[in-house]
Coordinates of C-alpha atoms in Angstrom, one line a residue:
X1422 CA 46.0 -17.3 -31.3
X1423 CA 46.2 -20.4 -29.8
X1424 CA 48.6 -20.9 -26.7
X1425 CA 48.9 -25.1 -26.9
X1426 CA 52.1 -26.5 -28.1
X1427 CA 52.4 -28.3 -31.8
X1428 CA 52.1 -31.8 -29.3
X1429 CA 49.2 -30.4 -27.5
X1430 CA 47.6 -29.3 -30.9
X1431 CA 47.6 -32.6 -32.1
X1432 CA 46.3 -34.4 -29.4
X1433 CA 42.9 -32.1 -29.4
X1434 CA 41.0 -30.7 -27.2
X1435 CA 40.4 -33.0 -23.8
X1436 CA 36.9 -32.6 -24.0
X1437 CA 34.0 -31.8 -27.0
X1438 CA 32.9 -28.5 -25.3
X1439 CA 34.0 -26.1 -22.3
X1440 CA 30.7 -24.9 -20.7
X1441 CA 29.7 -24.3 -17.3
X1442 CA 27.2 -26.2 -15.1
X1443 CA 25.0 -23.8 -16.1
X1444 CA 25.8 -24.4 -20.0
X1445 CA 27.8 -21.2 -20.7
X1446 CA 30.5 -21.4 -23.3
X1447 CA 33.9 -20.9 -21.6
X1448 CA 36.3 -19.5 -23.6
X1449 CA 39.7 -20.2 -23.7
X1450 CA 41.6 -17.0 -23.2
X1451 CA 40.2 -13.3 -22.5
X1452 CA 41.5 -10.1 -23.5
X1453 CA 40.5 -6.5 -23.0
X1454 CA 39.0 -6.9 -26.3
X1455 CA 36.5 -9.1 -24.6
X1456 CA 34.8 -6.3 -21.8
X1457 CA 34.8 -3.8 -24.5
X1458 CA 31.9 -1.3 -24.0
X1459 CA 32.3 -2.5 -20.3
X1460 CA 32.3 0.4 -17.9
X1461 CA 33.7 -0.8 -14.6
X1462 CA 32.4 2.8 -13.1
X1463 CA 28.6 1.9 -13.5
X1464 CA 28.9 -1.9 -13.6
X1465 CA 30.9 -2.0 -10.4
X1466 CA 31.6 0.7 -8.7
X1467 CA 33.5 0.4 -5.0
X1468 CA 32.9 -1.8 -2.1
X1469 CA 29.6 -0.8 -0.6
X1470 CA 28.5 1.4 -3.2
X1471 CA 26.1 1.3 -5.6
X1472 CA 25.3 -1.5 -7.5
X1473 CA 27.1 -3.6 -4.6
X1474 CA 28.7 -5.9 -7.9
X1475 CA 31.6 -5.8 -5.5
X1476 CA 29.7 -6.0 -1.6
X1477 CA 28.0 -4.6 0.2
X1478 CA 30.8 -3.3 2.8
X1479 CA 33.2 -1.3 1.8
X1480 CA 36.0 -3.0 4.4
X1481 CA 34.0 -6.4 3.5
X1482 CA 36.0 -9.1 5.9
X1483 CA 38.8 -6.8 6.4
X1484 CA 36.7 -5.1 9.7
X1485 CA 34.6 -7.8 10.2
X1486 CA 34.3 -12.1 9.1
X1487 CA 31.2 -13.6 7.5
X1488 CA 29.5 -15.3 10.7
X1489 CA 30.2 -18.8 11.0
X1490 CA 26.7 -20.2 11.2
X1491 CA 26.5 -24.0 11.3
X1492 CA 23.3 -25.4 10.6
X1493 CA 22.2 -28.0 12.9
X1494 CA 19.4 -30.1 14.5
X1495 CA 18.7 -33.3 15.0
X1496 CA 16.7 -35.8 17.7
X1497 CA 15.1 -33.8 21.0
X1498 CA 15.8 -29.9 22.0
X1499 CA 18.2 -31.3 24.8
X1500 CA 20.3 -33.4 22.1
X1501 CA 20.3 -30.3 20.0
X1502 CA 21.1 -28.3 22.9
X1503 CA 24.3 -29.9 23.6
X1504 CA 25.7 -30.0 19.7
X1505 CA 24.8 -26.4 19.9
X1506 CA 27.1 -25.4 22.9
X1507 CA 29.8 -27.6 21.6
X1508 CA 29.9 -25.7 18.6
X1509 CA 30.2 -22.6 19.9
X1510 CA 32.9 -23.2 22.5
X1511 CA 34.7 -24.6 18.8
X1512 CA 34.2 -20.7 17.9
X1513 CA 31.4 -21.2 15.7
X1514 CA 29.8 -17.8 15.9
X1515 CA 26.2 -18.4 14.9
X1516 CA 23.5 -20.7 15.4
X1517 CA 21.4 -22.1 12.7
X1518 CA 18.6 -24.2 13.4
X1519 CA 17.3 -27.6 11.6
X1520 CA 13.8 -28.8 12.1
X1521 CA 12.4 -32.1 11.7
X1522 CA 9.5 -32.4 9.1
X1523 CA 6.5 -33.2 11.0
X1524 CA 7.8 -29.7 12.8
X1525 CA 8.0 -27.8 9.3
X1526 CA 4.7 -29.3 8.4
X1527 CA 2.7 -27.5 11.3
X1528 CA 2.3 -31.5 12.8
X1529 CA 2.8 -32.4 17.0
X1530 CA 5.5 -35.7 17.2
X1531 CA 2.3 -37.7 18.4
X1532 CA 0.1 -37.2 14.7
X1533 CA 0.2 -40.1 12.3
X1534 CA 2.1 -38.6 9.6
X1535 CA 4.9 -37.7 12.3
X1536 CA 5.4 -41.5 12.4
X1537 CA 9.3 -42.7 11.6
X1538 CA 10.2 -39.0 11.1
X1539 CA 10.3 -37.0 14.7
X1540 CA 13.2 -35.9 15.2
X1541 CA 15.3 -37.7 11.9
X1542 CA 16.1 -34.6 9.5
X1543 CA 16.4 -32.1 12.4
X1544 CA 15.2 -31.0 15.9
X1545 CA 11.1 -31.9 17.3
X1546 CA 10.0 -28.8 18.5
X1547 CA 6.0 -29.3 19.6
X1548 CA 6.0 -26.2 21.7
X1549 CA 7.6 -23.5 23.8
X1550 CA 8.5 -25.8 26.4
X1551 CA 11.0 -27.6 23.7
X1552 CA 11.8 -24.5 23.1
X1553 CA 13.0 -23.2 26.0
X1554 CA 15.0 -26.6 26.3
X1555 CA 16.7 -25.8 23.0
X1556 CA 18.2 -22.9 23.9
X1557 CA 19.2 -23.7 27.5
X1558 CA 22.1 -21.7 29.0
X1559 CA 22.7 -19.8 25.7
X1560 CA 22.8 -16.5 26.0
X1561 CA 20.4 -15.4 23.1
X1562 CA 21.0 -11.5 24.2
X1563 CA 24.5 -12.2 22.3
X1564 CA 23.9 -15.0 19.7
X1565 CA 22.2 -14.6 16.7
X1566 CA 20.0 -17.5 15.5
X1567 CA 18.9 -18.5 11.9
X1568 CA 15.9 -20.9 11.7
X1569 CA 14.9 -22.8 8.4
X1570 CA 11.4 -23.1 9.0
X1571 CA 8.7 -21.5 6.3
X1572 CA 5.0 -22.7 6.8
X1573 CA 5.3 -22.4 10.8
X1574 CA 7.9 -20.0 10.7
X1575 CA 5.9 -16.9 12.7
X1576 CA 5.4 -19.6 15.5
X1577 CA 8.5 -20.6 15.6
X1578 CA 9.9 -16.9 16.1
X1579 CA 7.6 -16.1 18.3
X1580 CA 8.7 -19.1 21.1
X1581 CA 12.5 -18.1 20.3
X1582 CA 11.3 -14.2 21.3
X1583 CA 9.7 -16.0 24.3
X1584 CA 12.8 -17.9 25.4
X1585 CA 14.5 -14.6 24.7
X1586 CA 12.9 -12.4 26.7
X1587 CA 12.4 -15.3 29.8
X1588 CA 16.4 -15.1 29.9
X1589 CA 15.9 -11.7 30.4
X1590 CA 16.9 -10.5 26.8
X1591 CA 15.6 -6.8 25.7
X1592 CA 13.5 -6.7 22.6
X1593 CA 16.2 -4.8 21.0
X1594 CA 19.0 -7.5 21.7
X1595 CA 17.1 -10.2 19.8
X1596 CA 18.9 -11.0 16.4
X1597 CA 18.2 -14.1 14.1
X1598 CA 16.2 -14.9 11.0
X1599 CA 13.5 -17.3 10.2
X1600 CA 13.7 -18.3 6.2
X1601 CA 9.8 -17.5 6.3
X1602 CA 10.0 -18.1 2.1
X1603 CA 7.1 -19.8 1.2
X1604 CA 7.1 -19.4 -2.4
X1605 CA 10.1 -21.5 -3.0
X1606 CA 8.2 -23.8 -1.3
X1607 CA 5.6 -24.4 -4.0
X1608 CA 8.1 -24.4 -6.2
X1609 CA 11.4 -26.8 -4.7
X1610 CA 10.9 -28.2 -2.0
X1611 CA 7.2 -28.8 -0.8
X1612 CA 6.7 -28.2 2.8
X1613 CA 3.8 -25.9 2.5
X1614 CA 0.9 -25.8 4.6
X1615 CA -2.1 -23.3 3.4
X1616 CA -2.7 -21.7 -0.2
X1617 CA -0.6 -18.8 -1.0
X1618 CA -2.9 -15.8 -0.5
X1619 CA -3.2 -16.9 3.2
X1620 CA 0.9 -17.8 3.3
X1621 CA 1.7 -14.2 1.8
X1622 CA -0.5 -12.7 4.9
X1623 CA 1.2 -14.7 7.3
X1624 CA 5.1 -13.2 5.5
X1625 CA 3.7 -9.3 5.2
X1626 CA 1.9 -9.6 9.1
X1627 CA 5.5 -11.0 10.5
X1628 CA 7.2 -8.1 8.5
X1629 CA 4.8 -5.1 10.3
X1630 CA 5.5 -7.4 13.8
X1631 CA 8.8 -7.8 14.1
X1632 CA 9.4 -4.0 12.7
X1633 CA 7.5 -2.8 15.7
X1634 CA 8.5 -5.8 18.1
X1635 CA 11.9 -7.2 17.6
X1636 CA 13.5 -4.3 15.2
X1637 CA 16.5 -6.6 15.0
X1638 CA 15.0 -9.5 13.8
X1639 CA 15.1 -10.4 10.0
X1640 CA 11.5 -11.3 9.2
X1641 CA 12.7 -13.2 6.1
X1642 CA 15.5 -15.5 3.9
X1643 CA 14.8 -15.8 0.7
X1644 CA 16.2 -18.7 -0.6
X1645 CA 17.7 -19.8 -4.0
X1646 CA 19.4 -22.4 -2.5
X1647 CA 16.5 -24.9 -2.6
X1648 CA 16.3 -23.8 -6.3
X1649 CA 19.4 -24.7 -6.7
X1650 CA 19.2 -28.1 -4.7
X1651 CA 15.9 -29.0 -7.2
X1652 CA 18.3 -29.2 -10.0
X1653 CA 18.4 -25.6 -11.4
X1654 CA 21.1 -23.9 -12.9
X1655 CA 22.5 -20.7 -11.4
X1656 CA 20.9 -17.9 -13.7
X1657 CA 17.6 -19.4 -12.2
X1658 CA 18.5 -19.6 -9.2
X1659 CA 19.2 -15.8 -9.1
X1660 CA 16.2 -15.3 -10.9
X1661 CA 13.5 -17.0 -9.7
X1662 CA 14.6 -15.8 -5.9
X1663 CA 15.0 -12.6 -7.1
X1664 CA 11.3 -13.0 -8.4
X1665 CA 10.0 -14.4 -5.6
X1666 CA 11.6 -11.5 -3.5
X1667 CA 9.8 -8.8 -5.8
X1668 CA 6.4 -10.7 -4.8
X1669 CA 6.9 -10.4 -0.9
X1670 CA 8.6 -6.7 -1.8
X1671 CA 5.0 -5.8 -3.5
X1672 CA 3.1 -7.9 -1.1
X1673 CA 4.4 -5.7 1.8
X1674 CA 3.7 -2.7 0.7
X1675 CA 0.3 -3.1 -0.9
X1676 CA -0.3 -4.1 3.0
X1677 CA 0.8 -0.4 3.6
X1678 CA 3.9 -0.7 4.8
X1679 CA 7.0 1.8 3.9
X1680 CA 9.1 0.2 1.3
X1681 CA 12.8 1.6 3.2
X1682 CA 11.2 0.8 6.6
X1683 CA 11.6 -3.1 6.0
X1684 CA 13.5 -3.7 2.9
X1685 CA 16.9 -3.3 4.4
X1686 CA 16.1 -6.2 6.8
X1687 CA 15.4 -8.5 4.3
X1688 CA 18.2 -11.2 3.9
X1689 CA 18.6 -14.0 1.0
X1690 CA 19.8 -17.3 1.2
X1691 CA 22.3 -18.9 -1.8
X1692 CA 23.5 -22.0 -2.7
X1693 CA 27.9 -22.4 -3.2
X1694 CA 28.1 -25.2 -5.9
X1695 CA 30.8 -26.9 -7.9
X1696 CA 31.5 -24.9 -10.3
X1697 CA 33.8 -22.1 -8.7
X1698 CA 33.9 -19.3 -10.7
X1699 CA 30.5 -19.4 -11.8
X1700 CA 29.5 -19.5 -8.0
X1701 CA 31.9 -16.1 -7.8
X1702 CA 30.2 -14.5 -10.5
X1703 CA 27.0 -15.5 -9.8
X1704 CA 27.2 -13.7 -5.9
X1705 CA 28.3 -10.5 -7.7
X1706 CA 25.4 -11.1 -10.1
X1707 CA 22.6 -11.2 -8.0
X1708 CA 23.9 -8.6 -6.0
X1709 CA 24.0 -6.2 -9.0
X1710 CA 20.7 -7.2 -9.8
X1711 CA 18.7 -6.6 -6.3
X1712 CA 20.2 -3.4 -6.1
X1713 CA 18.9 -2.3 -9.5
X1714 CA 15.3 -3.7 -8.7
X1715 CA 15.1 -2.5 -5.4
X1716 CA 15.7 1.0 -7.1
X1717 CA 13.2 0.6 -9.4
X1718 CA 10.8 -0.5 -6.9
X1719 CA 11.1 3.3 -5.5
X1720 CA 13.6 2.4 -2.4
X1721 CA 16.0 4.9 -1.9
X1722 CA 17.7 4.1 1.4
X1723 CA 21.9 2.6 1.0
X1724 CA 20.6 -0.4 3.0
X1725 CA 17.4 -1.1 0.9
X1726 CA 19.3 -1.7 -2.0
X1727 CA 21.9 -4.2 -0.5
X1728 CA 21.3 -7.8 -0.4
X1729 CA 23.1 -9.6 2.4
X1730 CA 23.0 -13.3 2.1
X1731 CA 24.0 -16.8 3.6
X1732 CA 25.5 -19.1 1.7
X1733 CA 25.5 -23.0 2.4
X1734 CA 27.8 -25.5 0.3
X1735 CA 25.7 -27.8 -1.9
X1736 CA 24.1 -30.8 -0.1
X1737 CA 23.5 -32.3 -4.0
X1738 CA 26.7 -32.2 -4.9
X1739 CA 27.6 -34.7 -1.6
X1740 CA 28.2 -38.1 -3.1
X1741 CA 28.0 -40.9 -0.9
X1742 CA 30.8 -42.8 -2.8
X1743 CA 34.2 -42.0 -1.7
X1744 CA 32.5 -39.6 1.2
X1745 CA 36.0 -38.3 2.3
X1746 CA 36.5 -36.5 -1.0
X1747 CA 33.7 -34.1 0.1
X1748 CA 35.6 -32.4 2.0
X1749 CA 37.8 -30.8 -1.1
X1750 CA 34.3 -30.0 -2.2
X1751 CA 33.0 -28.4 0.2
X1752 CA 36.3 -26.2 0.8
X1753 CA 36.1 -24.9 -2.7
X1754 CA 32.3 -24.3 -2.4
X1755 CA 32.9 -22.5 0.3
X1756 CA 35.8 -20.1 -1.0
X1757 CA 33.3 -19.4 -3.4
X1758 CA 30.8 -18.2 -1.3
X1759 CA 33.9 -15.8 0.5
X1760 CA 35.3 -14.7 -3.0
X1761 CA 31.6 -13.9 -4.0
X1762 CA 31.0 -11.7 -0.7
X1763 CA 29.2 -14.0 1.8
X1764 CA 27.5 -12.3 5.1
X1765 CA 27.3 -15.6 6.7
X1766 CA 28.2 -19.1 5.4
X1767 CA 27.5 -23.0 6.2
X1768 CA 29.6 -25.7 5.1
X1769 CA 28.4 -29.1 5.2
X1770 CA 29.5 -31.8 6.9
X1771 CA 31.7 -34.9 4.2
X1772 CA 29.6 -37.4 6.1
X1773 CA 26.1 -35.6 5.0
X1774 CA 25.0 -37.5 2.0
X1775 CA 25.3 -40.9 4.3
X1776 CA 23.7 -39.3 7.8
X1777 CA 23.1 -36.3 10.3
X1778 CA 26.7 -35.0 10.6
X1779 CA 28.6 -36.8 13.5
X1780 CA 30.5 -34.1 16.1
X1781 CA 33.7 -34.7 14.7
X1782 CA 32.7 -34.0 11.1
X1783 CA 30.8 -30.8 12.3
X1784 CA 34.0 -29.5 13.8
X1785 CA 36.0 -30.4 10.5
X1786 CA 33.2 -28.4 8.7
X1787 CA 33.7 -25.8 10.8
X1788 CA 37.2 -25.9 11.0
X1789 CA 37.4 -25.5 7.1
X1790 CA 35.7 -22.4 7.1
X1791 CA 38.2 -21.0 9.6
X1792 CA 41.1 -22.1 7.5
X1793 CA 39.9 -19.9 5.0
X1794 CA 39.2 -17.1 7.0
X1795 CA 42.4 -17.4 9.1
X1796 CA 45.5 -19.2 6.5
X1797 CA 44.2 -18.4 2.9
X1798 CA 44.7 -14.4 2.9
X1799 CA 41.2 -14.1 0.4
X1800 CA 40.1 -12.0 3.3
X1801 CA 42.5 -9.2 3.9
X1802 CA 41.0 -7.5 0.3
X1803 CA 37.9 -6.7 -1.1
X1804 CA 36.4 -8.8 -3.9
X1805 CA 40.1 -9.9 -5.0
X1806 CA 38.9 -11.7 -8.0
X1807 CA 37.7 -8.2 -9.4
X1808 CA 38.6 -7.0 -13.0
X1809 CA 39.4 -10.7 -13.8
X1810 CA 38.4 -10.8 -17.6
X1811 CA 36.3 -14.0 -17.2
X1812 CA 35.1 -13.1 -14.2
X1813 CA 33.8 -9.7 -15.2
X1814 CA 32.5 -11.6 -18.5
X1815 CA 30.5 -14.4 -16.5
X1816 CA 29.3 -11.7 -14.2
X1817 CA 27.7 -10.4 -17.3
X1818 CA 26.3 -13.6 -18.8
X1819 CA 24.6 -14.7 -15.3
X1820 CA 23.4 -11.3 -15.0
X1821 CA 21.9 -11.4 -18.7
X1822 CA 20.8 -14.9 -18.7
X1823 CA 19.0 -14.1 -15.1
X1824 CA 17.4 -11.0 -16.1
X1825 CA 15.7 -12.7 -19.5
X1826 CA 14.1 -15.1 -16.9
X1827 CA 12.7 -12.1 -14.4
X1828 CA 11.2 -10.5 -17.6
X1829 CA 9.3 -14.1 -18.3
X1830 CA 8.3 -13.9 -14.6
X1831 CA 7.3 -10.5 -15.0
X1832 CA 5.6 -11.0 -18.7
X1833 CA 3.3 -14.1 -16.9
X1834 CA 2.1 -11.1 -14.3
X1835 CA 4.9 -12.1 -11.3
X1836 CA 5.8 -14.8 -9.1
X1837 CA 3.0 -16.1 -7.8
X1838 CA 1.2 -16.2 -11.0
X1839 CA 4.6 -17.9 -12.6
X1840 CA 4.1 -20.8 -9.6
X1841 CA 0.4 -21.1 -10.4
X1842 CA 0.9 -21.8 -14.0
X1843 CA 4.0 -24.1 -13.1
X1844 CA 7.0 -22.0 -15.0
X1845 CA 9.4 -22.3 -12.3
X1846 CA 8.8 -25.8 -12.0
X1847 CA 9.1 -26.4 -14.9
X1848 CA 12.3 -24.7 -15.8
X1849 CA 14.0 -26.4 -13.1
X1850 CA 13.0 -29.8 -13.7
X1851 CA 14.0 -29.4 -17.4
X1852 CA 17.4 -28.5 -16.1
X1853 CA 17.7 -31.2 -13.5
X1854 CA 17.1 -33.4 -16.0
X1855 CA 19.6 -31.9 -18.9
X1856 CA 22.7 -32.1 -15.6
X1857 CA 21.4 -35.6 -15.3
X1858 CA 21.9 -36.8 -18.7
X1859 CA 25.1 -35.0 -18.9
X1860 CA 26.6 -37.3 -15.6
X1861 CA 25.0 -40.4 -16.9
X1862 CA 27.2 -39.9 -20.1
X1863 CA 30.1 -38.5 -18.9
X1864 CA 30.1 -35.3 -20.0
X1865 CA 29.6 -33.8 -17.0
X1866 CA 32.4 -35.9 -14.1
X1867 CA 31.5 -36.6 -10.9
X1868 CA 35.2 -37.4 -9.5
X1869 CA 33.9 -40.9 -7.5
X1870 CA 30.5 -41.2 -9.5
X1871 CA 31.3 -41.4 -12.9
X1872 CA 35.2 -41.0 -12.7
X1873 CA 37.9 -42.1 -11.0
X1874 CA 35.9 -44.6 -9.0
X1875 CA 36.8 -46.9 -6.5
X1876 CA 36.4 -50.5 -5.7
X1877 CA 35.5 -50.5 -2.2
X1878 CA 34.9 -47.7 -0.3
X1879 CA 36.2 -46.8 3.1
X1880 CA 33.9 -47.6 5.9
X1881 CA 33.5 -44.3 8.1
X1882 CA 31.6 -43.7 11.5
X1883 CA 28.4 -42.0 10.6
X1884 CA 25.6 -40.5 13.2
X1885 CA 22.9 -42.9 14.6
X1886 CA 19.8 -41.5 15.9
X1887 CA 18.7 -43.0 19.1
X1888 CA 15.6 -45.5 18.3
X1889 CA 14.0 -44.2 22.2
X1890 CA 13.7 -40.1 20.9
X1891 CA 10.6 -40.6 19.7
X1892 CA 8.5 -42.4 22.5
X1893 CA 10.9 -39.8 24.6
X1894 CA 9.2 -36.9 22.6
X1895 CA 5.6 -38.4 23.0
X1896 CA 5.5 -38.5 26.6
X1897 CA 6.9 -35.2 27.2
X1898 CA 4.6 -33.6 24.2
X1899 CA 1.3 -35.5 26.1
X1900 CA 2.8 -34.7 29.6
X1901 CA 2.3 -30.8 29.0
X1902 CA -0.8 -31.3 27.2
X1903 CA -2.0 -32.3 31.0
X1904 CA 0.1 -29.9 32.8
X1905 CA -0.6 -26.6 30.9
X1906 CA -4.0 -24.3 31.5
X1907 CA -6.1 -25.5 29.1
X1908 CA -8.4 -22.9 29.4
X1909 CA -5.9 -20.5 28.8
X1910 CA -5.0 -22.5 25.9
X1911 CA -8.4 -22.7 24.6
X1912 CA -9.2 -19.1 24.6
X1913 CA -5.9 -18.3 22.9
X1914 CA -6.6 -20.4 19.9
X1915 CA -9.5 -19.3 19.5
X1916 CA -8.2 -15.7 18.9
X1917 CA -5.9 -17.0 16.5
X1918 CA -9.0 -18.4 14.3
X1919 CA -10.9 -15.2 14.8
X1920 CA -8.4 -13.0 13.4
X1921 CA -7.1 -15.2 10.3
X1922 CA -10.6 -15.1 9.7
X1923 CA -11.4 -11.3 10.3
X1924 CA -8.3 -9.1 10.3
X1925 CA -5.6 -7.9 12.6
X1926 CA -1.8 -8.9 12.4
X1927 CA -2.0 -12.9 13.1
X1928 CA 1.2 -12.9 14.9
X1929 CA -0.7 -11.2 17.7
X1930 CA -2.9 -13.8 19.0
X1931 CA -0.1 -16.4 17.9
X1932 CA 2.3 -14.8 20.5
X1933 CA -0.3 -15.5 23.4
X1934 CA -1.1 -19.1 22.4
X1935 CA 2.8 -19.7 22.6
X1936 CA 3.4 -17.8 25.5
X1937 CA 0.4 -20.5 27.3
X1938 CA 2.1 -23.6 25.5
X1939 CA -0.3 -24.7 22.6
X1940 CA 1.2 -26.7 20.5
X1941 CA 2.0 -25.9 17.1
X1942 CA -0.3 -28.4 15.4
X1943 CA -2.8 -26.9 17.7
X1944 CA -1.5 -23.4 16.1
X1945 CA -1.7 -24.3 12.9
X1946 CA -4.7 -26.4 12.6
X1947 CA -6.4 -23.6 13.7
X1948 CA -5.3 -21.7 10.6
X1949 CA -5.7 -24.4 8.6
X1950 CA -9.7 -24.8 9.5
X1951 CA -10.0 -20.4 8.4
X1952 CA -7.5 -21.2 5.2
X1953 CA -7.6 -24.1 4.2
X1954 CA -4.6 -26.2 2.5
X1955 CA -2.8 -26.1 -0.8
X1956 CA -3.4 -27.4 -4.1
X1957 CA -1.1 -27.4 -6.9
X1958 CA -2.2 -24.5 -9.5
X1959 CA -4.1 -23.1 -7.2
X1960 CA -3.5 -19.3 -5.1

């Protein structure tokens, strides 16, 4: 039965249909008629028990916060450098590392195609010698690092192990994660660099090397949150991450190794959207879902069936209008990302969708986050929202509506083959384009965009990159081309192209080229003369 009043009944309904972002029907009210058949034993059991629906801790914040790991990068390692040490003494409690494109790309600041782009969308970082600059007097013996890097992402772990252990730092001490997900690549986001059969080597080669070298290194973030950012909806995004985690799963151990030796140090990577109770439910979701693959799969180990996750607030749903409203955005995205169980979160900056973040809009961003850890109270239980009807209902839904894509993945013979043929694409472009269509007529508001607009916006200080970095970057990049042994150099490299060619563990030979300062074009060209570069539909 309805619960409007005779007036509200006559004025209607105040919009044609309730769905989510995703396109789920929202109901109006829920009962306990509604979970009927539901088992909350098996579908959630407790904190840090199987399936996880409710975490993966059983104390969840209460012992211990998500870390506060603010992603940031931008101009030369020194520049970097100093946002990074102001952040922490602002109690940020992580770092998390933004690299420029021609750095992602496997390209030195000096090639062509680096031209207009060194240092813009994050930190230029040619070799070990930037480097070492980047993580000047920070102790990295007791601060755990995440890097967003995929292509290059062995080299780029293996000069942050360098720095590590120059400062003195045991092998044991050294904590971080590189993202290392190439698949999403293909699919999103586009900063690939070889084919895939070659890329999977390079993911399974730095699983077996950082379980032997740095055992508390996470070799890998798998990331739905560039999914998400290409316009998917959220039962995608847990699927097709999910599906791409099941290739690098089987990948690894067809390479021979143990299944509960390196799945419990495998982390993934989610997007927070708009839509906040779908984000909840969606967190719980994917959670439930990993665990029951990973059993499947033949795991049996507590911490091979849990999947810990970041979480970053959505950079798409920034709008450059009205800029200052971001902030309530990215406050609710994030309490998403607590209510749904976050191990570590990032919260963008309001000023993001106009520039880099300027310091005093990184510390706001940061400062939200530690509202909500520290005024709000949603951390003193576990999984509070918990036995809410809808949110137990749109737990289900995401979980069902993810699940009939992973059987499509599965049906088309996995997630490489599903990339090869285009599926994910184009699923996700379909979707961009039906959330597109729905803003450009209103059904969907964007409060700024579409609604509730304004004539003129505020002007607000935004971040400008210094115009010099560049030639800055050059010189020093050309300067240690001359300074370095290039005979030890030489010799290096060319172990790195006689084992991509024959066999051995790459990262091997790649740790002694970094350790005598090659450059990581120098790295990667020499992988890409033994594998060649990617084409679309091709493995």
């Amino acid at each position: 039965m309805s619960r409007r009043t005779k007036g509200d009944q006559a004025a209607g309904p105040r919009k044609a249909a309730f769905t989510t972002i995703s396109g789920l029907t929202v109901p109006e009210v829920l009962g306990p008629a509604d979970l009927e058949g539901w088992d909350p034993k098996t579908a959630l059991g407790n904190p840090g028990e199987f399936p996880f629906t409710r975490g993966i801790h059983s104390t969840m914040y209460r012992q211990r916060l998500w870390t506060m790991r603010q992603y940031a990068g931008f101009g030369d390692a020194a520049e970097t450098n100093r946002r990074f040490r102001y952040l922490l003494e602002q109690g940020q409690m992580g770092l998390s590392v933004a690299f420029d494109l021609p750095t992602q790309m496997g390209l030195d600041s000096d090639h062509a195609l680096a031209d207009g782009e060194v240092g813009r969308v994050g930190v230029a970082i040619d070799s070990l010698a930037d480097m070492e600059r980047l993580f000047a007097a920070i102790p990295l013996d007791r601060i755990s690092t995440s890097m967003t890097i995929n292509a290059p992402a062995a080299i780029l772990m293996l000069m942050y192990a360098a720095v590590a252990k120059g400062q003195g730092a045991a092998a044991d001490k050294i904590r971080g994660t590189i993202q290392n997900d190439i698949l999403k690549e293909y699919v999103a986001r586009g900063t690939y660099i070889y084919p895939i059969k070659p890329s999977m080597r390079l993911v399974t080669d730095t699983f077996a090397y950082t379980a032997r070298e740095l055992p508390q290194f996470t070799p890998i973030s798998i990331s739905g949150y560039h999914i998400r950012e290409a316009g998917s909806t959220a039962p995608q995004e847990i699927a097709f991450t999910l599906a791409n985690a099941l290739a690098y799963v089987r990948a690894a151990v067809a390479s021979g190794l143990d299944l509960d030796g390196f799945a419990g140090r495998l982390s993934f990577f989610f997007n927070a959207h708009s839509d906040f109770l779908e984000e909840v439910a969606k967190f719980r979701a994917a959670r439930r879902i990993w665990a029951d693959l990973m059993r499947k799969e033949g795991a049996r180990r507590r911490e091979s069936l849990q999947m810990r996750f970041h979480a970053q607030t959505a950079g798409s749903a920034l709008t450059a209008q009205q800029p200052d409203v971001n902030i309530v955005r990215v406050a609710l995205q994030a309490l998403s990302a607590v209510l749904g169980g976050a191990q570590s979160l990032h919260t963008n900056a309001y000023d993001e969708a106009l520039s880099l973040p300027t310091e005093a809009s990184a510390r706001l961003a940061l400062r939200t986050q530690q509202v909500i850890a520290s005024e709000t109270g949603v951390a003193d239980t576990v999984d509070p929202l918990a036995g809410s009807y809808w949110v137990e209902q749109l737990t289900n839904q995401l979980e069902d509506a993810a699940r009939a894509y992973l059987e499509q993945v599965e049906r088309l013979g996995g997630a490489v083959e599903a990339i090869r043929q285009g599926y994910m694409q184009r699923q996700i472009q379909d979707a961009a384009y039906a959330f597109q269509r729905q803003v450009e007529s209103g059904e969907r508001e964007i409060v700024g965009v579409n609604v509730h607009q304004a004539e003129i916006d505020e002007a607000i200080e935004i971040h400008h990159q210094d115009r010099a970095l560049a030639e800055r970057q050059i010189r020093a990049l050309r300067a240690l081309r001359q300074e370095r042994d290039g005979v030890q150099v030489d010799a290096a490299l060319r172990r790195v192209e006689a084992v991509a060619g024959g066999g051995g563990n790459l990262l091997e030979p790649l740790a002694e080229a970094v350790s005598a300062y090659a450059t990581i074009q120098e790295m990667c060209d020499r992988l890409r003369s033994v594998f060649g570069t990617y084409r679309e539909g091709s493995a």
